[in-house]
Amino acid sequence: MVSSIPKDSQSVSELQEFYRQMVLIRKFEEAAAKAYSVGKIGGFLHLYIGQEAVGVGSIAALTPHDYIVSTYRDHGHALARGLHPNPLMAELFGKATGISKGNGGSMHFFDKNAHFMGGHGIVGGHISLAAGIAFASKYKKEDSVTICFFGEGAANIGSFHEGLNLAAIWKLPVVFICENNHYAMGTPEYRALAVKDVSVRAYAYDMARDHIEGDEVRKVRDHVKVAVDRARRGEGPTLIEVSTYRFRGHSMSDPAKYRTKEELDAYKKKDPLMRARHELELGGIKPEILDKLEIEIQTQIDEAYAFAESSPEPPLSQLHKYVYAEDK
């Protein structure tokens, strides 16, 4: 593995913080998988394991007043934004202390104060919403940029084209980030995409484009920052495709038998966490320091799990409010 990390203290410190965030996401998702397997989490659960460098790198390019719009695979994005694991885990458990008060579950994390404008369960539907948020920023003359994550499967949905077209016409401050993990649920990209490279669709809208590999967190940050800075200057949107890979199935109910063990093992050798740790060690960080960091994060996740377990269920009056209409 070739290192791309200069051995200056600032660069190593920066990568160490990115590594901390990626480990936090990985351990959070592993704990969520454990909880789901024993029936503590219901509904759908889509894990971000393997894609951590995309979310961490992209969100590192933002300021606190920029906006994030996510998909149903939103846990990693929320954690990278800095949301605390306790209310996020509680939301998975459907508890009143959850980030959405137990009403949204895995696919619907939301925090207005953090400008985290939701995970969204409808494939591709949130892309036009991201254009709308960016329009609001421009209309109100805010110095804000919106980034919108979606998978390659969503690139075939009508609102993808609607959102990109409007963003291009109005030069909206938005960056569209396609996290191409090469499978739309269980459908490989070669069966779903007439043209494999999603980023070239930007040409149809006279929009800037980029295409990168997503296994090195600082490279993702640097490329996304170029697009964010362009949007902030009023020069319009960008479509970025980041090639990545999920190590688990589409959701916890998916055994992922549509891919081979050899393919999965090949991608695991490019694990963004393993790469970051290797580069940190080359930069002079001792393995025992990184081991200690991982233990501290595991403790934090264990506390989040315990917090979720001990939190109260939402009151029936709240559930009634959202599920049932009052009798007249």
mmCIF file of C-alpha atoms in Angstrom:
data_model
loop_
_atom_site.group_PDB
_atom_site.id
_atom_site.type_symbol
_atom_site.label_atom_id
_atom_site.label_comp_id
_atom_site.label_asym_id
_atom_site.label_seq_id
_atom_site.Cartn_x
_atom_site.Cartn_y
_atom_site.Cartn_z
ATOM 1 C CA MET A 1 0.000 0.000 0.000
ATOM 2 C CA VAL A 2 1.476 3.343 -1.061
ATOM 3 C CA SER A 3 1.228 6.238 1.374
ATOM 4 C CA SER A 4 -0.039 9.616 0.169
ATOM 5 C CA ILE A 5 0.349 11.270 3.563
ATOM 6 C CA PRO A 6 3.110 13.829 4.150
ATOM 7 C CA LYS A 7 4.769 13.257 7.517
ATOM 8 C CA ASP A 8 4.090 16.741 8.894
ATOM 9 C CA SER A 9 2.306 16.907 12.230
ATOM 10 C CA GLN A 10 -0.697 18.895 10.972
ATOM 11 C CA SER A 11 -1.430 16.448 8.175
ATOM 12 C CA VAL A 12 -1.086 13.442 10.455
ATOM 13 C CA SER A 13 -3.298 15.076 13.101
ATOM 14 C CA GLU A 14 -5.948 15.790 10.472
ATOM 15 C CA LEU A 15 -5.931 12.203 9.248
ATOM 16 C CA GLN A 16 -6.106 10.946 12.821
ATOM 17 C CA GLU A 17 -9.330 12.919 13.341
ATOM 18 C CA PHE A 18 -10.771 11.510 10.111
ATOM 19 C CA TYR A 19 -9.774 8.035 11.277
ATOM 20 C CA ARG A 20 -11.551 8.622 14.596
ATOM 21 C CA GLN A 21 -14.742 9.555 12.758
ATOM 22 C CA MET A 22 -14.546 6.525 10.464
ATOM 23 C CA VAL A 23 -13.960 4.156 13.379
ATOM 24 C CA LEU A 24 -16.911 5.736 15.195
ATOM 25 C CA ILE A 25 -19.140 5.052 12.193
ATOM 26 C CA ARG A 26 -17.856 1.485 11.782
ATOM 27 C CA LYS A 27 -18.392 0.584 15.436
ATOM 28 C CA PHE A 28 -21.789 2.292 15.529
ATOM 29 C CA GLU A 29 -22.920 0.250 12.543
ATOM 30 C CA GLU A 30 -21.560 -2.983 13.992
ATOM 31 C CA ALA A 31 -23.483 -2.314 17.222
ATOM 32 C CA ALA A 32 -26.625 -1.546 15.209
ATOM 33 C CA ALA A 33 -26.248 -4.840 13.336
ATOM 34 C CA LYS A 34 -25.951 -6.665 16.667
ATOM 35 C CA ALA A 35 -29.068 -4.953 18.009
ATOM 36 C CA TYR A 36 -31.029 -5.766 14.855
ATOM 37 C CA SER A 37 -30.016 -9.429 14.989
ATOM 38 C CA VAL A 38 -31.495 -9.803 18.497
ATOM 39 C CA GLY A 39 -34.703 -7.935 17.676
ATOM 40 C CA LYS A 40 -34.020 -4.626 19.404
ATOM 41 C CA ILE A 41 -34.340 -2.733 16.100
ATOM 42 C CA GLY A 42 -37.288 -3.225 13.789
ATOM 43 C CA GLY A 43 -38.023 -2.207 10.235
ATOM 44 C CA PHE A 44 -35.201 -1.585 7.790
ATOM 45 C CA LEU A 45 -31.534 -1.098 8.645
ATOM 46 C CA HIS A 46 -29.059 -0.052 5.949
ATOM 47 C CA LEU A 47 -25.423 -0.044 7.091
ATOM 48 C CA TYR A 48 -22.619 2.241 5.899
ATOM 49 C CA ILE A 49 -19.770 -0.204 6.544
ATOM 50 C CA GLY A 50 -17.138 0.180 3.810
ATOM 51 C CA GLN A 51 -18.266 3.619 2.644
ATOM 52 C CA GLU A 52 -17.014 5.635 5.633
ATOM 53 C CA ALA A 53 -14.370 7.629 3.761
ATOM 54 C CA VAL A 54 -16.994 9.093 1.434
ATOM 55 C CA GLY A 55 -19.186 10.564 4.153
ATOM 56 C CA VAL A 56 -16.346 11.703 6.411
ATOM 57 C CA GLY A 57 -14.325 13.217 3.572
ATOM 58 C CA SER A 58 -17.281 14.966 1.952
ATOM 59 C CA ILE A 59 -18.648 16.484 5.143
ATOM 60 C CA ALA A 60 -15.172 17.645 6.174
ATOM 61 C CA ALA A 61 -15.332 20.016 3.194
ATOM 62 C CA LEU A 62 -18.328 21.844 4.676
ATOM 63 C CA THR A 63 -18.854 24.609 7.207
ATOM 64 C CA PRO A 64 -21.371 24.257 10.077
ATOM 65 C CA HIS A 65 -23.946 26.404 8.232
ATOM 66 C CA ASP A 66 -23.904 24.229 5.098
ATOM 67 C CA TYR A 67 -26.707 21.715 4.560
ATOM 68 C CA ILE A 68 -26.636 17.939 4.210
ATOM 69 C CA VAL A 69 -29.358 15.839 2.566
ATOM 70 C CA SER A 70 -28.972 12.086 2.911
ATOM 71 C CA THR A 71 -30.517 8.800 1.835
ATOM 72 C CA TYR A 72 -31.902 5.908 3.861
ATOM 73 C CA ARG A 73 -28.227 4.942 4.477
ATOM 74 C CA ASP A 74 -27.798 7.981 6.694
ATOM 75 C CA HIS A 75 -26.097 6.858 9.924
ATOM 76 C CA GLY A 76 -22.569 7.567 8.717
ATOM 77 C CA HIS A 77 -23.465 10.998 7.382
ATOM 78 C CA ALA A 78 -25.108 11.974 10.671
ATOM 79 C CA LEU A 79 -22.114 10.858 12.725
ATOM 80 C CA ALA A 80 -19.685 12.603 10.367
ATOM 81 C CA ARG A 81 -21.735 15.774 10.851
ATOM 82 C CA GLY A 82 -21.020 15.484 14.558
ATOM 83 C CA LEU A 83 -24.394 14.269 15.839
ATOM 84 C CA HIS A 84 -24.037 12.368 19.107
ATOM 85 C CA PRO A 85 -24.294 8.557 18.950
ATOM 86 C CA ASN A 86 -26.729 8.370 21.900
ATOM 87 C CA PRO A 87 -29.833 9.910 20.251
ATOM 88 C CA LEU A 88 -28.942 8.248 16.950
ATOM 89 C CA MET A 89 -28.834 4.779 18.517
ATOM 90 C CA ALA A 90 -31.995 5.564 20.467
ATOM 91 C CA GLU A 91 -33.720 6.458 17.203
ATOM 92 C CA LEU A 92 -32.823 3.044 15.806
ATOM 93 C CA PHE A 93 -34.404 1.496 18.894
ATOM 94 C CA GLY A 94 -37.535 3.625 18.343
ATOM 95 C CA LYS A 95 -37.153 5.399 21.671
ATOM 96 C CA ALA A 96 -38.456 8.796 22.770
ATOM 97 C CA THR A 97 -34.875 10.058 23.230
ATOM 98 C CA GLY A 98 -34.091 9.428 19.568
ATOM 99 C CA ILE A 99 -32.970 12.170 17.214
ATOM 100 C CA SER A 100 -36.454 12.091 15.632
ATOM 101 C CA LYS A 101 -38.192 11.153 18.913
ATOM 102 C CA GLY A 102 -38.479 7.551 17.799
ATOM 103 C CA ASN A 103 -40.788 8.415 14.900
ATOM 104 C CA GLY A 104 -38.329 8.086 12.023
ATOM 105 C CA GLY A 105 -36.130 5.107 12.727
ATOM 106 C CA SER A 106 -33.049 4.192 10.737
ATOM 107 C CA MET A 107 -33.948 5.970 7.510
ATOM 108 C CA HIS A 108 -35.068 9.303 8.923
ATOM 109 C CA PHE A 109 -32.416 10.934 11.085
ATOM 110 C CA PHE A 110 -32.969 14.697 11.155
ATOM 111 C CA ASP A 111 -31.435 17.615 13.031
ATOM 112 C CA LYS A 112 -32.377 21.117 11.921
ATOM 113 C CA ASN A 113 -29.852 22.755 14.254
ATOM 114 C CA ALA A 114 -27.006 20.815 12.644
ATOM 115 C CA HIS A 115 -28.407 21.562 9.164
ATOM 116 C CA PHE A 116 -28.784 17.811 8.717
ATOM 117 C CA MET A 117 -31.899 17.828 6.599
ATOM 118 C CA GLY A 118 -32.818 14.229 6.854
ATOM 119 C CA GLY A 119 -32.308 10.753 5.742
ATOM 120 C CA HIS A 120 -34.950 9.975 3.098
ATOM 121 C CA GLY A 121 -36.495 6.611 2.355
ATOM 122 C CA ILE A 122 -37.814 7.279 -1.166
ATOM 123 C CA VAL A 123 -35.052 6.439 -3.624
ATOM 124 C CA GLY A 124 -33.984 9.585 -5.466
ATOM 125 C CA GLY A 125 -36.866 11.669 -4.160
ATOM 126 C CA HIS A 126 -34.607 13.763 -1.960
ATOM 127 C CA ILE A 127 -32.462 15.015 -4.862
ATOM 128 C CA SER A 128 -35.011 17.591 -5.918
ATOM 129 C CA LEU A 129 -35.454 18.509 -2.233
ATOM 130 C CA ALA A 130 -31.738 19.287 -2.060
ATOM 131 C CA ALA A 131 -32.138 21.590 -5.053
ATOM 132 C CA GLY A 132 -34.980 23.288 -3.188
ATOM 133 C CA ILE A 133 -32.845 23.828 -0.080
ATOM 134 C CA ALA A 134 -30.076 25.278 -2.234
ATOM 135 C CA PHE A 135 -32.612 27.545 -3.935
ATOM 136 C CA ALA A 136 -33.718 28.804 -0.524
ATOM 137 C CA SER A 137 -30.104 29.567 0.415
ATOM 138 C CA LYS A 138 -29.587 31.526 -2.783
ATOM 139 C CA TYR A 139 -32.926 33.344 -2.475
ATOM 140 C CA LYS A 140 -32.137 34.404 1.093
ATOM 141 C CA LYS A 141 -28.558 35.291 0.138
ATOM 142 C CA GLU A 142 -27.118 32.865 2.670
ATOM 143 C CA ASP A 143 -23.495 31.796 2.421
ATOM 144 C CA SER A 144 -24.558 28.139 2.474
ATOM 145 C CA VAL A 145 -23.935 25.153 0.233
ATOM 146 C CA THR A 146 -26.027 21.986 0.161
ATOM 147 C CA ILE A 147 -24.558 18.559 -0.469
ATOM 148 C CA CYS A 148 -26.813 15.699 -1.443
ATOM 149 C CA PHE A 149 -25.817 12.036 -1.170
ATOM 150 C CA PHE A 150 -27.465 9.315 -3.246
ATOM 151 C CA GLY A 151 -26.651 5.932 -4.737
ATOM 152 C CA GLU A 152 -26.172 5.073 -8.389
ATOM 153 C CA GLY A 153 -29.621 3.460 -8.457
ATOM 154 C CA ALA A 154 -31.177 6.858 -7.776
ATOM 155 C CA ALA A 155 -29.514 8.244 -10.905
ATOM 156 C CA ASN A 156 -32.219 6.485 -12.928
ATOM 157 C CA ILE A 157 -35.070 8.170 -11.043
ATOM 158 C CA GLY A 158 -36.936 11.115 -12.531
ATOM 159 C CA SER A 159 -36.243 13.515 -9.650
ATOM 160 C CA PHE A 160 -32.503 13.076 -10.248
ATOM 161 C CA HIS A 161 -32.874 14.743 -13.635
ATOM 162 C CA GLU A 162 -35.360 17.298 -12.347
ATOM 163 C CA GLY A 163 -33.065 18.288 -9.494
ATOM 164 C CA LEU A 164 -29.937 18.551 -11.640
ATOM 165 C CA ASN A 165 -31.730 20.473 -14.373
ATOM 166 C CA LEU A 166 -33.130 23.099 -11.995
ATOM 167 C CA ALA A 167 -29.814 23.373 -10.153
ATOM 168 C CA ALA A 168 -28.021 24.031 -13.425
ATOM 169 C CA ILE A 169 -30.570 26.534 -14.761
ATOM 170 C CA TRP A 170 -30.492 28.590 -11.576
ATOM 171 C CA LYS A 171 -26.805 27.978 -10.726
ATOM 172 C CA LEU A 172 -27.746 26.731 -7.303
ATOM 173 C CA PRO A 173 -25.136 26.216 -4.565
ATOM 174 C CA VAL A 174 -25.446 22.436 -4.411
ATOM 175 C CA VAL A 175 -23.085 19.489 -4.818
ATOM 176 C CA PHE A 176 -24.618 16.159 -5.855
ATOM 177 C CA ILE A 177 -22.572 13.207 -4.591
ATOM 178 C CA CYS A 178 -23.293 9.798 -6.087
ATOM 179 C CA GLU A 179 -21.970 7.098 -3.744
ATOM 180 C CA ASN A 180 -21.649 4.343 -6.322
ATOM 181 C CA ASN A 181 -21.337 1.105 -4.364
ATOM 182 C CA HIS A 182 -21.985 -0.801 -7.602
ATOM 183 C CA TYR A 183 -25.237 -2.467 -6.509
ATOM 184 C CA ALA A 184 -28.685 -0.869 -6.533
ATOM 185 C CA MET A 185 -30.112 -3.180 -3.881
ATOM 186 C CA GLY A 186 -29.072 -6.457 -5.532
ATOM 187 C CA THR A 187 -28.830 -5.223 -9.115
ATOM 188 C CA PRO A 188 -25.260 -4.710 -10.388
ATOM 189 C CA GLU A 189 -24.582 -1.441 -12.146
ATOM 190 C CA TYR A 190 -23.934 -3.070 -15.524
ATOM 191 C CA ARG A 191 -27.562 -4.245 -15.578
ATOM 192 C CA ALA A 192 -29.013 -0.882 -14.573
ATOM 193 C CA LEU A 193 -26.839 1.842 -16.121
ATOM 194 C CA ALA A 194 -26.635 2.302 -19.882
ATOM 195 C CA VAL A 195 -23.478 4.341 -19.285
ATOM 196 C CA LYS A 196 -21.452 3.095 -16.332
ATOM 197 C CA ASP A 197 -20.020 6.481 -15.306
ATOM 198 C CA VAL A 198 -22.848 8.404 -13.625
ATOM 199 C CA SER A 199 -20.798 11.610 -13.533
ATOM 200 C CA VAL A 200 -20.913 12.064 -17.311
ATOM 201 C CA ARG A 201 -24.625 12.833 -16.991
ATOM 202 C CA ALA A 202 -23.502 16.257 -15.816
ATOM 203 C CA TYR A 203 -22.726 17.113 -19.453
ATOM 204 C CA ALA A 204 -26.446 17.026 -20.256
ATOM 205 C CA TYR A 205 -26.953 19.916 -17.823
ATOM 206 C CA ASP A 206 -23.808 21.894 -18.623
ATOM 207 C CA MET A 207 -22.661 21.120 -15.094
ATOM 208 C CA ALA A 208 -19.195 20.558 -13.621
ATOM 209 C CA ARG A 209 -18.366 16.920 -12.886
ATOM 210 C CA ASP A 210 -15.806 14.776 -11.083
ATOM 211 C CA HIS A 211 -15.190 11.046 -10.633
ATOM 212 C CA ILE A 212 -12.946 9.630 -7.890
ATOM 213 C CA GLU A 213 -12.229 6.494 -5.892
ATOM 214 C CA GLY A 214 -13.630 6.612 -2.376
ATOM 215 C CA ASP A 215 -11.098 4.630 -0.357
ATOM 216 C CA GLU A 216 -8.910 7.572 0.765
ATOM 217 C CA VAL A 217 -10.674 10.037 2.996
ATOM 218 C CA ARG A 218 -8.454 13.077 2.380
ATOM 219 C CA LYS A 219 -8.698 12.674 -1.385
ATOM 220 C CA VAL A 220 -12.497 12.688 -1.096
ATOM 221 C CA ARG A 221 -12.341 15.821 1.077
ATOM 222 C CA ASP A 222 -10.076 17.637 -1.358
ATOM 223 C CA HIS A 223 -12.206 16.884 -4.421
ATOM 224 C CA VAL A 224 -15.487 17.729 -2.705
ATOM 225 C CA LYS A 225 -14.010 20.970 -1.369
ATOM 226 C CA VAL A 226 -13.271 22.129 -4.911
ATOM 227 C CA ALA A 227 -16.953 21.650 -5.780
ATOM 228 C CA VAL A 228 -18.179 23.233 -2.525
ATOM 229 C CA ASP A 229 -15.963 26.276 -3.043
ATOM 230 C CA ARG A 230 -17.201 26.606 -6.630
ATOM 231 C CA ALA A 231 -20.808 26.518 -5.450
ATOM 232 C CA ARG A 232 -20.117 29.043 -2.709
ATOM 233 C CA ARG A 233 -18.647 31.461 -5.252
ATOM 234 C CA GLY A 234 -21.911 31.326 -7.193
ATOM 235 C CA GLU A 235 -20.497 29.271 -10.059
ATOM 236 C CA GLY A 236 -23.159 26.579 -9.893
ATOM 237 C CA PRO A 237 -23.554 22.915 -8.995
ATOM 238 C CA THR A 238 -21.303 19.884 -9.468
ATOM 239 C CA LEU A 239 -22.052 16.197 -9.925
ATOM 240 C CA ILE A 240 -19.423 14.002 -8.251
ATOM 241 C CA GLU A 241 -19.360 10.235 -8.523
ATOM 242 C CA VAL A 242 -17.406 8.469 -5.794
ATOM 243 C CA SER A 243 -16.680 4.792 -6.392
ATOM 244 C CA THR A 244 -17.092 2.890 -3.124
ATOM 245 C CA TYR A 245 -18.344 -0.467 -1.813
ATOM 246 C CA ARG A 246 -20.590 -1.654 0.987
ATOM 247 C CA PHE A 247 -19.259 -4.663 2.866
ATOM 248 C CA ARG A 248 -22.714 -5.762 4.036
ATOM 249 C CA GLY A 249 -25.865 -6.405 2.051
ATOM 250 C CA HIS A 250 -28.214 -3.675 0.906
ATOM 251 C CA SER A 251 -29.959 -3.955 4.264
ATOM 252 C CA MET A 252 -29.761 -6.339 7.202
ATOM 253 C CA SER A 253 -32.339 -8.580 5.534
ATOM 254 C CA ASP A 254 -30.156 -8.978 2.427
ATOM 255 C CA PRO A 255 -27.731 -11.959 2.398
ATOM 256 C CA ALA A 256 -25.957 -10.439 -0.653
ATOM 257 C CA LYS A 257 -25.673 -13.732 -2.502
ATOM 258 C CA TYR A 258 -25.557 -11.869 -5.815
ATOM 259 C CA ARG A 259 -21.813 -11.209 -5.349
ATOM 260 C CA THR A 260 -18.894 -13.564 -4.828
ATOM 261 C CA LYS A 261 -16.724 -13.947 -1.754
ATOM 262 C CA GLU A 262 -13.712 -13.195 -3.931
ATOM 263 C CA GLU A 263 -15.184 -9.848 -4.976
ATOM 264 C CA LEU A 264 -15.963 -8.892 -1.384
ATOM 265 C CA ASP A 265 -12.499 -9.914 -0.191
ATOM 266 C CA ALA A 266 -10.874 -7.849 -2.943
ATOM 267 C CA TYR A 267 -12.726 -4.726 -1.836
ATOM 268 C CA LYS A 268 -11.998 -5.389 1.831
ATOM 269 C CA LYS A 269 -8.311 -5.159 0.995
ATOM 270 C CA LYS A 270 -9.058 -1.513 0.101
ATOM 271 C CA ASP A 271 -10.914 -0.868 3.367
ATOM 272 C CA PRO A 272 -10.680 2.917 3.960
ATOM 273 C CA LEU A 273 -10.128 2.381 7.697
ATOM 274 C CA MET A 274 -7.276 -0.041 7.107
ATOM 275 C CA ARG A 275 -5.708 2.366 4.629
ATOM 276 C CA ALA A 276 -5.989 5.341 6.980
ATOM 277 C CA ARG A 277 -4.498 3.386 9.871
ATOM 278 C CA HIS A 278 -1.596 2.228 7.703
ATOM 279 C CA GLU A 279 -0.855 5.789 6.638
ATOM 280 C CA LEU A 280 -1.061 7.040 10.229
ATOM 281 C CA GLU A 281 1.497 4.457 11.300
ATOM 282 C CA LEU A 282 3.753 5.536 8.428
ATOM 283 C CA GLY A 283 3.260 9.099 9.682
ATOM 284 C CA GLY A 284 4.656 8.184 13.080
ATOM 285 C CA ILE A 285 1.537 7.318 15.109
ATOM 286 C CA LYS A 286 2.269 4.255 17.234
ATOM 287 C CA PRO A 287 -0.113 1.285 16.887
ATOM 288 C CA GLU A 288 -0.871 1.286 20.610
ATOM 289 C CA ILE A 289 -2.156 4.873 20.350
ATOM 290 C CA LEU A 290 -4.559 3.843 17.602
ATOM 291 C CA ASP A 291 -5.571 0.753 19.585
ATOM 292 C CA LYS A 292 -6.371 2.985 22.558
ATOM 293 C CA LEU A 293 -8.417 5.287 20.314
ATOM 294 C CA GLU A 294 -10.461 2.347 19.057
ATOM 295 C CA ILE A 295 -11.093 1.129 22.613
ATOM 296 C CA GLU A 296 -12.282 4.607 23.640
ATOM 297 C CA ILE A 297 -14.667 4.730 20.693
ATOM 298 C CA GLN A 298 -15.974 1.253 21.472
ATOM 299 C CA THR A 299 -16.709 2.430 25.010
ATOM 300 C CA GLN A 300 -18.604 5.410 23.596
ATOM 301 C CA ILE A 301 -20.681 3.108 21.391
ATOM 302 C CA ASP A 302 -21.346 0.737 24.283
ATOM 303 C CA GLU A 303 -22.667 3.730 26.247
ATOM 304 C CA ALA A 304 -24.895 4.709 23.316
ATOM 305 C CA TYR A 305 -26.268 1.162 23.173
ATOM 306 C CA ALA A 306 -26.999 1.205 26.908
ATOM 307 C CA PHE A 307 -28.597 4.646 26.599
ATOM 308 C CA ALA A 308 -30.897 3.387 23.847
ATOM 309 C CA GLU A 309 -31.861 0.271 25.790
ATOM 310 C CA SER A 310 -32.683 2.227 28.952
ATOM 311 C CA SER A 311 -34.562 5.057 27.224
ATOM 312 C CA PRO A 312 -38.360 5.204 27.423
ATOM 313 C CA GLU A 313 -40.712 4.277 24.628
ATOM 314 C CA PRO A 314 -42.554 7.183 22.967
ATOM 315 C CA PRO A 315 -45.834 7.922 24.747
ATOM 316 C CA LEU A 316 -48.919 6.417 23.153
ATOM 317 C CA SER A 317 -50.340 9.907 22.723
ATOM 318 C CA GLN A 318 -47.424 10.756 20.432
ATOM 319 C CA LEU A 319 -47.850 7.591 18.393
ATOM 320 C CA HIS A 320 -51.587 8.261 18.169
ATOM 321 C CA LYS A 321 -50.881 11.738 16.876
ATOM 322 C CA TYR A 322 -48.890 10.466 13.927
ATOM 323 C CA VAL A 323 -50.665 7.210 13.109
ATOM 324 C CA TYR A 324 -54.352 7.637 13.788
ATOM 325 C CA ALA A 325 -56.908 10.332 13.028
ATOM 326 C CA GLU A 326 -59.109 11.494 15.844
ATOM 327 C CA ASP A 327 -62.677 10.262 15.718
ATOM 328 C CA LYS A 328 -65.077 13.067 14.843
#
